[in-house]
Amino acid sequence: LLSEAAHSIADSLNEVFLLASLKRSRRPADARHPFGYGMERYFWSLLAAVGIFVTGGCFSVFQGIEAFRSGGSETRQGYVIGLVVLAVALIAEGASLVRAVLQVRGAARARGRSMAAEIRHGHDPALRTVLAEDSTACAGVVLAIAGIALHMATGEIAYEASASILIGLLLVYVAYTLGRAARGQLVGEAADPEVQRELRAFLVEQPEIDTVTALLTMRLGPDSVMVAARVDLTPGYDSETVELAMVRIRHGVRDRWPELDQVFLDVTDAAATRRGAAADRRP
């Protein structure tokens, strides 16, 4: 019960973190943060992972070890009430898990991929964290019920202590997984490889572009991606035509991929580049 209580406290604090991340990440861009505050979600998700690790995982493992060291001195009174409390918790956590699953399914359907792919490659850390927390909470409650029931039936505290340690290890694993994902997003994560391939093909198809020599992307938030491309131009266009073409291409990128909202094109002249290379080769 103490392990599950610590888990519930960690979940409650994490919900506050995630609520803060949703509100703060929606602030408009300003002079200090010209690309907006989308990465706030990744930061607060990392704090949530740390909370799960410390408040839930470490405490649960500690409780299990202390129960083993008690040598069976713990009382067996009040276990029926404990089981009732856990049953109510399982119903509440199960309802929350169903809502999270439905939300993930809706997001996966909107992107045209499976739920498993959405969980692995989804870019909303808040949704991923809530789903992980609710799944772990249900599994933890089941382990706690099993440990208490076996303790009542056999009188062996080892079952309850083992359940507490298993809950802690499960929380540590979930915290590590969430923290690793948040770290990857905080240090700068590229757009999906499929989007990068489609974007490169789209740029190459433009009549004004000869080649795309470099294409870099970085996710600025769940719904915001920065694109920086270095393109060589086809010879024969004047500066005004090139300027209008770049504006058209930027609008075309944003219309086709709304999340690519920060597009920068570094324009070079392919013919000039070739002439420069030929001059360098002259004796």
Coordinates of C-alpha atoms in Angstrom, one line a residue:
L1 CA 0.0 0.0 0.0
L2 CA 2.8 2.4 0.8
S3 CA 4.5 1.6 -2.6
E4 CA 1.2 2.3 -4.4
A5 CA 0.7 5.5 -2.3
A6 CA 4.1 6.7 -3.4
H7 CA 3.3 5.9 -7.0
S8 CA 0.0 7.8 -6.7
I9 CA 1.8 10.8 -5.3
A10 CA 4.4 10.7 -8.1
D11 CA 1.6 10.5 -10.7
S12 CA -0.3 13.4 -9.1
L13 CA 2.9 15.6 -9.2
N14 CA 3.6 14.5 -12.8
E15 CA 0.1 15.6 -13.9
V16 CA 0.8 19.0 -12.5
F17 CA 4.1 19.0 -14.4
L18 CA 2.4 18.0 -17.6
L19 CA -0.4 20.6 -17.2
A20 CA 2.3 23.2 -16.7
S21 CA 4.0 22.0 -19.9
L22 CA 0.8 22.2 -21.9
K23 CA 0.2 25.8 -20.9
R24 CA 3.7 27.1 -21.1
S25 CA 4.5 25.5 -24.4
R26 CA 1.6 27.3 -26.1
R27 CA 3.0 30.8 -25.4
P28 CA 3.7 32.7 -28.6
A29 CA 7.3 33.4 -29.8
D30 CA 9.0 36.5 -28.5
A31 CA 12.4 38.2 -28.8
R32 CA 14.1 35.8 -26.3
H33 CA 12.6 32.7 -27.8
P34 CA 12.0 33.4 -31.5
F35 CA 11.0 29.8 -32.2
G36 CA 8.4 29.6 -29.5
Y37 CA 8.2 27.5 -26.3
G38 CA 7.4 24.1 -27.7
M39 CA 10.3 22.4 -26.0
E40 CA 8.8 23.2 -22.7
R41 CA 6.9 19.9 -23.0
Y42 CA 10.1 18.0 -23.3
F43 CA 11.6 19.7 -20.2
W44 CA 8.6 19.0 -18.0
S45 CA 8.3 15.5 -19.3
L46 CA 11.9 14.9 -18.2
L47 CA 11.0 16.2 -14.7
A48 CA 8.1 13.8 -14.7
A49 CA 10.4 10.9 -15.5
V50 CA 12.7 12.0 -12.6
G51 CA 9.7 12.1 -10.3
I52 CA 8.6 8.6 -11.2
F53 CA 12.1 7.3 -10.6
V54 CA 12.7 8.9 -7.2
T55 CA 9.2 9.2 -5.6
G56 CA 7.8 6.0 -7.1
G57 CA 10.6 3.6 -8.1
C58 CA 13.2 4.1 -5.4
F59 CA 10.7 4.4 -2.6
S60 CA 8.9 1.2 -3.6
V61 CA 12.2 -0.8 -3.8
F62 CA 13.2 0.6 -0.4
Q63 CA 9.8 -0.5 1.1
G64 CA 10.3 -4.0 -0.3
I65 CA 13.8 -4.3 1.2
E66 CA 12.6 -3.0 4.6
A67 CA 9.8 -5.6 4.5
F68 CA 12.3 -8.4 4.0
R69 CA 14.4 -7.0 6.8
S70 CA 11.5 -6.9 9.2
G71 CA 11.5 -10.7 9.4
G72 CA 7.8 -11.1 9.3
S73 CA 7.1 -8.7 12.2
E74 CA 4.5 -6.7 10.3
T75 CA 0.9 -7.0 11.3
R76 CA -1.8 -8.6 9.1
Q77 CA -4.6 -6.5 10.3
G78 CA -6.6 -4.3 8.0
Y79 CA -5.7 -6.2 4.8
V80 CA -9.4 -6.4 3.7
I81 CA -9.6 -2.6 3.8
G82 CA -6.4 -2.4 1.9
L83 CA -7.7 -4.8 -0.8
V84 CA -10.9 -2.7 -1.1
V85 CA -8.8 0.5 -1.5
L86 CA -6.7 -1.2 -4.2
A87 CA -9.8 -2.4 -6.0
V88 CA -11.2 1.1 -6.2
A89 CA -7.8 2.4 -7.3
L90 CA -7.7 -0.2 -10.1
I91 CA -11.2 0.9 -11.4
A92 CA -10.1 4.6 -11.4
E93 CA -6.7 3.9 -13.0
G94 CA -8.4 1.6 -15.5
A95 CA -10.9 4.3 -16.6
S96 CA -8.0 6.8 -17.0
L97 CA -6.0 4.2 -19.0
V98 CA -9.0 3.6 -21.3
R99 CA -9.2 7.4 -22.0
A100 CA -5.5 7.6 -22.7
V101 CA -5.7 4.6 -25.1
L102 CA -8.6 6.2 -27.0
Q103 CA -6.6 9.4 -27.3
V104 CA -3.6 7.6 -28.6
R105 CA -5.7 5.7 -31.0
G106 CA -7.3 8.9 -32.3
A107 CA -3.8 10.4 -32.8
A108 CA -2.6 7.3 -34.6
R109 CA -5.6 7.3 -36.9
A110 CA -5.1 11.0 -37.8
R111 CA -1.5 10.2 -38.8
G112 CA -2.4 7.0 -40.6
R113 CA -0.3 4.6 -38.5
S114 CA -0.8 1.9 -35.9
M115 CA -1.1 2.5 -32.2
A116 CA 2.3 0.8 -31.6
A117 CA 4.0 3.1 -34.1
E118 CA 2.3 6.2 -32.6
I119 CA 3.5 5.2 -29.1
R120 CA 7.1 4.7 -30.4
H121 CA 7.3 7.7 -32.8
G122 CA 4.7 10.1 -31.4
H123 CA 6.0 13.6 -30.7
D124 CA 3.7 14.6 -27.8
P125 CA 5.6 13.6 -24.6
A126 CA 2.6 14.5 -22.4
L127 CA 0.4 11.9 -24.1
R128 CA 3.2 9.3 -24.0
T129 CA 3.8 10.0 -20.3
V130 CA 0.1 9.8 -19.3
L131 CA -0.3 6.4 -21.2
A132 CA 2.9 5.0 -19.5
E133 CA 1.8 6.2 -16.1
D134 CA -1.7 4.8 -16.4
S135 CA -0.5 1.4 -17.7
T136 CA 2.1 1.2 -14.9
A137 CA -0.4 2.2 -12.3
C138 CA -2.8 -0.6 -13.3
A139 CA 0.0 -3.1 -13.4
G140 CA 1.3 -1.9 -10.0
V141 CA -2.2 -2.2 -8.4
V142 CA -2.5 -5.8 -9.7
L143 CA 0.9 -6.6 -8.2
A144 CA 0.0 -5.0 -4.9
I145 CA -3.3 -7.0 -4.7
A146 CA -1.5 -10.2 -5.5
G147 CA 1.2 -9.6 -2.9
I148 CA -1.3 -8.8 -0.2
A149 CA -3.6 -11.7 -1.1
L150 CA -0.7 -14.2 -1.0
H151 CA 0.5 -12.7 2.3
M152 CA -2.9 -13.2 3.8
A153 CA -3.2 -16.7 2.5
T154 CA 0.3 -17.9 3.5
G155 CA 1.4 -15.6 6.2
E156 CA 4.7 -15.0 4.3
I157 CA 5.6 -11.4 4.0
A158 CA 8.0 -12.2 1.2
Y159 CA 5.2 -12.1 -1.3
E160 CA 4.2 -8.6 -0.3
A161 CA 7.8 -7.4 -0.2
S162 CA 8.5 -9.0 -3.6
A163 CA 5.5 -7.2 -5.0
S164 CA 6.8 -3.9 -3.7
I165 CA 10.2 -4.4 -5.3
L166 CA 8.6 -5.4 -8.6
I167 CA 6.5 -2.3 -8.6
G168 CA 9.6 -0.2 -7.9
L169 CA 11.6 -1.9 -10.7
L170 CA 8.7 -1.4 -13.1
L171 CA 8.6 2.3 -12.2
V172 CA 12.4 2.6 -12.7
Y173 CA 12.1 1.1 -16.1
V174 CA 9.3 3.4 -17.2
A175 CA 11.1 6.4 -15.8
Y176 CA 14.2 5.4 -17.8
T177 CA 12.3 5.0 -21.0
L178 CA 10.5 8.3 -20.6
G179 CA 13.7 10.1 -19.6
R180 CA 15.6 8.7 -22.6
A181 CA 12.9 9.9 -25.0
A182 CA 12.8 13.4 -23.4
R183 CA 16.6 13.6 -23.5
G184 CA 16.6 12.8 -27.2
Q185 CA 14.0 15.5 -27.9
L186 CA 15.7 18.1 -25.7
V187 CA 19.1 17.8 -27.4
G188 CA 17.6 18.2 -30.9
E189 CA 15.6 15.6 -32.7
A190 CA 15.3 15.5 -36.5
A191 CA 12.0 15.1 -38.3
D192 CA 10.8 11.7 -39.3
P193 CA 13.0 10.1 -42.0
E194 CA 9.9 9.6 -44.3
V195 CA 9.1 13.3 -44.0
Q196 CA 12.7 14.2 -44.8
R197 CA 12.7 12.0 -47.9
E198 CA 9.4 13.5 -49.1
L199 CA 10.7 17.0 -48.5
R200 CA 13.9 16.4 -50.4
A201 CA 11.9 15.0 -53.3
F202 CA 9.5 18.0 -53.2
L203 CA 12.4 20.4 -53.4
V204 CA 14.2 18.6 -56.2
E205 CA 10.9 18.7 -58.2
Q206 CA 10.9 22.5 -58.3
P207 CA 12.0 23.8 -61.7
E208 CA 14.2 26.5 -60.1
I209 CA 16.2 24.0 -57.9
D210 CA 19.0 22.0 -59.5
T211 CA 20.1 20.0 -56.5
V212 CA 19.6 20.0 -52.7
T213 CA 23.1 19.8 -51.3
A214 CA 22.1 19.8 -47.6
L215 CA 18.8 19.3 -45.7
L216 CA 18.7 19.7 -41.9
T217 CA 15.6 19.5 -39.7
M218 CA 15.1 19.9 -35.9
R219 CA 11.9 19.4 -33.9
L220 CA 11.1 22.6 -31.9
G221 CA 8.0 21.1 -30.3
P222 CA 5.3 18.4 -30.9
D223 CA 3.8 20.4 -33.8
S224 CA 6.8 22.5 -34.9
V225 CA 9.8 21.6 -37.0
M226 CA 12.6 23.8 -38.3
V227 CA 13.9 23.1 -41.9
A228 CA 17.2 24.5 -43.2
A229 CA 18.1 23.5 -46.7
R230 CA 21.0 24.5 -49.0
V231 CA 19.9 24.4 -52.6
D232 CA 21.7 25.0 -55.9
L233 CA 19.7 26.9 -58.5
T234 CA 19.1 26.1 -62.1
P235 CA 21.0 28.6 -64.3
G236 CA 19.1 31.3 -66.2
Y237 CA 16.9 32.8 -63.5
D238 CA 17.2 36.5 -62.4
S239 CA 17.1 37.5 -58.8
E240 CA 13.4 38.6 -58.8
T241 CA 12.3 35.3 -60.2
V242 CA 14.4 33.4 -57.7
E243 CA 12.9 35.5 -54.8
L244 CA 9.4 34.7 -56.0
A245 CA 10.2 31.1 -56.4
M246 CA 11.6 30.8 -52.8
V247 CA 8.4 32.4 -51.4
R248 CA 6.3 29.9 -53.4
I249 CA 8.4 27.0 -52.3
R250 CA 8.2 28.0 -48.6
H251 CA 4.4 28.3 -48.8
G252 CA 4.3 25.0 -50.6
V253 CA 6.3 23.2 -47.9
R254 CA 4.1 24.7 -45.1
D255 CA 0.9 23.8 -46.9
R256 CA 1.9 20.2 -47.5
W257 CA 3.5 19.7 -44.0
P258 CA 1.9 22.1 -41.6
E259 CA 4.3 21.1 -38.8
L260 CA 7.3 22.4 -40.9
D261 CA 6.5 25.9 -39.9
Q262 CA 10.1 27.3 -39.8
V263 CA 11.6 27.0 -43.3
F264 CA 15.0 28.5 -44.3
L265 CA 16.4 28.1 -47.8
D266 CA 20.1 28.9 -48.3
V267 CA 20.3 29.6 -52.1
T268 CA 23.4 29.2 -54.1
D269 CA 23.9 29.4 -57.9
A270 CA 24.9 26.0 -59.3
A271 CA 26.4 27.6 -62.4
A272 CA 28.5 29.9 -60.3
T273 CA 29.6 27.1 -58.2
R274 CA 30.7 25.1 -61.2
R275 CA 32.5 28.1 -62.6
G276 CA 34.3 28.6 -59.3
A277 CA 35.3 24.9 -59.2
A278 CA 36.6 25.0 -62.7
A279 CA 38.7 28.1 -61.9
D280 CA 40.2 26.4 -58.9
R281 CA 41.3 23.5 -61.1
R282 CA 43.2 25.8 -63.5
P283 CA 47.0 25.7 -63.3

